[in-house]
Tab-separated table of C-alpha atoms in Angstrom:
chain	number	residue	atom	x	y	z
A	1	MET	CA	-24.168	-3.746	-3.261
A	2	SER	CA	-27.413	-4.039	-5.271
A	3	PHE	CA	-27.735	-0.233	-5.303
A	4	PHE	CA	-24.418	0.295	-6.950
A	5	ALA	CA	-24.175	-3.021	-9.025
A	6	LYS	CA	-26.289	-5.975	-9.842
A	7	GLU	CA	-25.229	-9.609	-10.163
A	8	ILE	CA	-25.130	-11.260	-13.641
A	9	MET	CA	-25.246	-14.992	-13.937
A	10	ASP	CA	-23.188	-16.356	-16.806
A	11	GLU	CA	-22.444	-20.018	-17.526
A	12	GLU	CA	-19.154	-19.301	-19.542
A	13	TRP	CA	-17.683	-16.551	-17.415
A	14	GLY	CA	-19.260	-17.173	-14.007
A	15	ASN	CA	-21.010	-14.734	-11.873
A	16	TYR	CA	-19.968	-11.041	-12.088
A	17	PHE	CA	-21.505	-7.612	-11.293
A	18	GLU	CA	-22.578	-5.015	-13.595
A	19	LEU	CA	-22.856	-1.381	-12.488
A	20	THR	CA	-26.127	0.410	-12.003
A	21	GLY	CA	-26.720	4.099	-12.894
A	22	ALA	CA	-25.786	4.990	-9.221
A	23	GLY	CA	-22.649	3.064	-9.451
A	24	TYR	CA	-21.670	4.842	-12.646
A	25	GLY	CA	-22.576	8.093	-11.026
A	26	ILE	CA	-20.341	7.509	-8.020
A	27	LEU	CA	-17.434	6.466	-10.160
A	28	ILE	CA	-17.653	9.586	-12.347
A	29	ALA	CA	-17.702	11.881	-9.228
A	30	CYS	CA	-14.689	10.041	-7.921
A	31	MET	CA	-12.780	10.429	-10.982
A	32	ALA	CA	-13.611	14.131	-11.249
A	33	ALA	CA	-12.721	14.717	-7.769
A	34	LEU	CA	-9.349	13.036	-8.076
A	35	LEU	CA	-8.489	14.909	-11.241
A	36	LEU	CA	-9.452	18.266	-9.574
A	37	ALA	CA	-7.528	17.481	-6.530
A	38	ALA	CA	-4.478	16.811	-8.602
A	39	CYS	CA	-4.471	20.234	-10.046
A	40	PHE	CA	-4.259	21.840	-6.740
A	41	LEU	CA	-1.272	19.915	-5.383
A	42	SER	CA	2.053	21.622	-5.257
A	43	GLY	CA	5.121	20.647	-7.085
A	44	LYS	CA	8.595	21.640	-8.126
A	45	THR	CA	10.076	22.728	-11.468
A	46	GLN	CA	13.300	21.279	-12.662
A	47	GLU	CA	15.079	24.371	-11.016
A	48	GLY	CA	13.500	23.362	-7.790
A	49	LYS	CA	11.057	26.429	-7.595
A	50	LYS	CA	7.732	25.901	-5.876
A	51	ILE	CA	4.840	26.088	-8.147
A	52	LYS	CA	1.019	25.931	-7.941
A	53	LEU	CA	-0.496	23.523	-10.504
A	54	GLY	CA	-3.871	24.579	-11.953
A	55	THR	CA	-5.622	24.810	-15.168
A	56	LYS	CA	-2.808	23.920	-17.415
A	57	GLN	CA	-2.371	20.540	-15.430
A	58	LEU	CA	-6.065	19.956	-15.609
A	59	VAL	CA	-6.038	20.400	-19.492
A	60	PHE	CA	-3.097	18.183	-20.040
A	61	SER	CA	-4.152	15.524	-17.593
A	62	SER	CA	-7.530	15.418	-19.175
A	63	MET	CA	-6.007	15.223	-22.657
A	64	ALA	CA	-3.724	12.351	-21.518
A	65	MET	CA	-6.680	10.451	-20.033
A	66	ALA	CA	-8.722	10.975	-23.335
A	67	LEU	CA	-5.783	9.847	-25.475
A	68	ALA	CA	-5.132	6.778	-23.246
A	69	MET	CA	-8.851	5.887	-23.316
A	70	VAL	CA	-9.073	6.067	-27.200
A	71	THR	CA	-5.810	4.121	-27.781
A	72	SER	CA	-6.801	1.510	-25.126
A	73	MET	CA	-9.569	0.588	-27.441
A	74	ILE	CA	-7.260	0.075	-30.405
A	75	LYS	CA	-6.115	-3.403	-29.560
A	76	LEU	CA	-3.139	-4.819	-31.594
A	77	VAL	CA	-3.479	-8.098	-29.543
A	78	ASP	CA	-6.608	-9.072	-27.757
A	79	MET	CA	-5.932	-11.691	-25.023
A	80	PRO	CA	-8.709	-14.505	-24.603
A	81	MET	CA	-9.208	-13.924	-20.892
A	82	GLY	CA	-8.850	-10.144	-20.797
A	83	GLY	CA	-6.112	-7.776	-21.303
A	84	SER	CA	-4.636	-6.616	-24.540
A	85	VAL	CA	-1.675	-5.025	-26.320
A	86	THR	CA	-3.022	-1.455	-27.125
A	87	LEU	CA	-1.650	1.463	-29.241
A	88	PHE	CA	0.699	2.897	-26.379
A	89	SER	CA	-2.206	3.654	-24.052
A	90	MET	CA	-0.094	3.346	-20.831
A	91	PHE	CA	2.433	5.855	-22.116
A	92	PHE	CA	0.000	8.764	-22.009
A	93	ILE	CA	-0.711	8.278	-18.368
A	94	CYS	CA	2.960	7.902	-17.551
A	95	LEU	CA	3.601	11.178	-19.132
A	96	ILE	CA	1.630	13.130	-16.626
A	97	GLY	CA	3.702	11.657	-13.755
A	98	TYR	CA	6.832	12.468	-15.540
A	99	TRP	CA	5.681	16.022	-16.129
A	100	TYR	CA	4.071	16.937	-12.913
A	101	GLY	CA	5.590	14.435	-10.281
A	102	LEU	CA	4.480	11.577	-8.199
A	103	LYS	CA	1.388	13.210	-6.444
A	104	GLY	CA	-0.101	14.614	-9.648
A	105	GLY	CA	0.781	11.447	-11.621
A	106	LEU	CA	-0.958	9.125	-8.960
A	107	MET	CA	-4.009	11.179	-8.883
A	108	THR	CA	-4.459	11.315	-12.716
A	109	ALA	CA	-3.702	7.502	-13.054
A	110	VAL	CA	-6.099	6.519	-10.319
A	111	ALA	CA	-8.794	8.864	-11.995
A	112	TYR	CA	-7.965	7.003	-15.315
A	113	GLY	CA	-8.560	3.706	-13.441
A	114	PHE	CA	-12.045	4.978	-12.478
A	115	LEU	CA	-12.535	5.918	-16.283
A	116	GLN	CA	-11.464	2.337	-17.279
A	117	LEU	CA	-14.084	1.039	-14.673
A	118	ILE	CA	-16.817	3.217	-16.076
A	119	VAL	CA	-16.181	2.303	-19.727
A	120	ASP	CA	-15.268	-1.477	-19.546
A	121	PRO	CA	-16.153	-2.815	-16.174
A	122	TYR	CA	-15.751	-6.613	-15.121
A	123	ILE	CA	-16.406	-7.075	-11.619
A	124	ILE	CA	-16.564	-10.096	-9.531
A	125	SER	CA	-15.959	-8.697	-6.240
A	126	ILE	CA	-14.777	-5.347	-4.507
A	127	PRO	CA	-11.277	-6.691	-4.007
A	128	GLN	CA	-10.897	-7.563	-7.463
A	129	MET	CA	-12.240	-4.469	-8.739
A	130	LEU	CA	-9.834	-2.296	-6.559
A	131	THR	CA	-6.882	-4.529	-7.754
A	132	ASP	CA	-7.829	-4.665	-11.545
A	133	TYR	CA	-8.745	-1.070	-11.912
A	134	ILE	CA	-7.880	1.470	-9.212
A	135	PHE	CA	-4.581	-0.082	-8.041
A	136	ALA	CA	-3.312	-1.459	-11.381
A	137	PHE	CA	-4.002	1.564	-13.499
A	138	GLY	CA	-3.278	4.017	-10.709
A	139	ALA	CA	0.247	2.318	-10.410
A	140	LEU	CA	1.090	4.047	-13.711
A	141	GLY	CA	1.370	7.360	-11.810
A	142	LEU	CA	4.627	5.782	-10.176
A	143	SER	CA	6.320	7.351	-13.258
A	144	GLY	CA	6.444	10.574	-11.196
A	145	ILE	CA	9.243	8.988	-9.057
A	146	PHE	CA	11.774	9.834	-11.970
A	147	SER	CA	10.272	13.226	-12.831
A	148	LYS	CA	13.544	14.981	-12.179
A	149	SER	CA	15.847	12.186	-13.319
A	150	ARG	CA	17.901	11.880	-16.370
A	151	TYR	CA	16.079	9.666	-18.865
A	152	GLY	CA	13.326	10.085	-16.456
A	153	LEU	CA	10.608	9.416	-18.999
A	154	LEU	CA	11.983	6.086	-19.917
A	155	LYS	CA	12.652	4.975	-16.369
A	156	GLY	CA	9.368	6.320	-15.167
A	157	TYR	CA	7.394	4.387	-17.786
A	158	VAL	CA	9.108	1.276	-16.786
A	159	ALA	CA	8.280	1.999	-13.029
A	160	GLY	CA	4.684	2.655	-13.974
A	161	VAL	CA	4.344	-0.478	-16.143
A	162	LEU	CA	6.022	-2.682	-13.431
A	163	GLY	CA	3.515	-1.209	-10.867
A	164	ARG	CA	0.647	-2.118	-13.007
A	165	TYR	CA	2.090	-5.579	-13.727
A	166	PHE	CA	2.410	-6.234	-10.021
A	167	PHE	CA	-1.293	-5.567	-9.284
A	168	THR	CA	-2.434	-7.475	-12.469
A	169	PHE	CA	-0.362	-10.338	-11.249
A	170	LEU	CA	-1.936	-10.393	-7.938
A	171	SER	CA	-5.356	-10.215	-9.505
A	172	GLY	CA	-4.643	-12.921	-11.816
A	173	MET	CA	-3.176	-15.275	-9.134
A	174	ILE	CA	-5.883	-14.557	-6.417
A	175	PHE	CA	-9.114	-14.053	-8.480
A	176	PHE	CA	-8.524	-16.008	-11.797
A	177	GLY	CA	-6.026	-18.621	-10.784
A	178	SER	CA	-8.527	-21.288	-11.278
A	179	TYR	CA	-7.793	-21.099	-15.124
A	180	ALA	CA	-4.265	-22.072	-14.491
A	181	SER	CA	-4.952	-25.778	-14.217
A	182	SER	CA	-6.168	-25.633	-18.003
A	183	TYR	CA	-2.622	-24.768	-18.982
A	184	ASN	CA	-0.912	-27.227	-16.543
A	185	MET	CA	0.470	-24.336	-14.608
A	186	THR	CA	0.277	-23.126	-10.944
A	187	ALA	CA	-1.717	-19.895	-10.351
A	188	PRO	CA	1.399	-17.564	-9.789
A	189	VAL	CA	3.092	-18.906	-12.826
A	190	TYR	CA	-0.172	-18.686	-14.967
A	191	SER	CA	-0.438	-14.972	-13.789
A	192	LEU	CA	3.064	-14.053	-14.381
A	193	VAL	CA	3.231	-15.471	-17.960
A	194	TYR	CA	-0.447	-14.314	-19.091
A	195	ASN	CA	-0.216	-10.837	-17.788
A	196	GLY	CA	3.374	-10.547	-18.557
A	197	SER	CA	2.801	-11.317	-22.214
A	198	TYR	CA	0.592	-8.441	-23.201
A	199	ILE	CA	1.981	-5.833	-20.656
A	200	GLY	CA	5.616	-6.559	-21.621
A	201	LEU	CA	4.840	-6.583	-25.223
A	202	GLU	CA	3.283	-3.171	-25.256
A	203	ALA	CA	6.046	-1.813	-23.021
A	204	LEU	CA	8.660	-2.993	-25.349
A	205	PHE	CA	6.999	-1.485	-28.497
A	206	THR	CA	6.406	1.856	-26.316
A	207	LEU	CA	10.124	2.106	-25.251
A	208	MET	CA	11.357	1.603	-28.795
A	209	LEU	CA	9.042	4.371	-29.999
A	210	ALA	CA	9.954	6.771	-27.175
A	211	ALA	CA	13.762	6.332	-27.505
A	212	LEU	CA	13.568	7.600	-31.115
A	213	PRO	CA	15.224	11.071	-31.231
A	214	PRO	CA	12.300	12.727	-33.230
A	215	VAL	CA	9.823	11.515	-30.754
A	216	SER	CA	11.981	12.494	-27.822
A	217	ARG	CA	12.304	15.977	-29.268
A	218	GLY	CA	8.507	16.158	-29.981
A	219	LEU	CA	7.854	15.229	-26.438
A	220	ASP	CA	10.259	17.766	-25.101
A	221	ARG	CA	8.360	20.500	-26.893
A	222	VAL	CA	4.984	19.231	-25.638
A	223	ARG	CA	6.531	19.304	-22.156
A	224	LYS	CA	7.245	22.838	-22.448
A	225	MET	CA	3.807	23.731	-23.464
A	226	ALA	CA	2.655	21.792	-20.359
A	227	GLY	CA	4.528	24.272	-18.340
A	228	VAL	CA	7.087	22.128	-16.755
């Protein structure tokens, strides 16, 4: 693993890995490949017509990832052991699933997971890296399940957030459960409470905002611009 990452010894946080230049290069290549693959997937419009997704999806997926990345850095609440309530960052990724369907949504969300890993990596093992970044952020693409459903955006957002919560819960329980004893909790309860606090709070704020009629109308106009 030394070619892609080097081990860092830290008395406070314990041992973790830091990506090398080759590691960053591989992640960037994977992210770009996933995003491009998403653009060539087939999907269906609301009328059921077969369409080929291309440049427009690439543009809007890239914009969503950029907005999600920027807003993820605006932390309304920063948790002491990682995780934060951000400025609606998950919402932008869930939009792509709602607009372009499950396949395109998952591809974009996984690419966003790679982007998060590139910008703000914290790696203690390969399984932890996959769970915290690729699977957790990738699960936001589950919003595509409700792309053709009434109130699909709200239901899709909840599905994506619950998917992310599931993987962050697993990570917290398996890889960071040792911190639970400091709070007199078992590892599963600690992970449920800790991760649920910041993910749930951001989800609540986002759902309240998305349910506002002016916001809903604005998103409908943007959706038409996205070609869906």
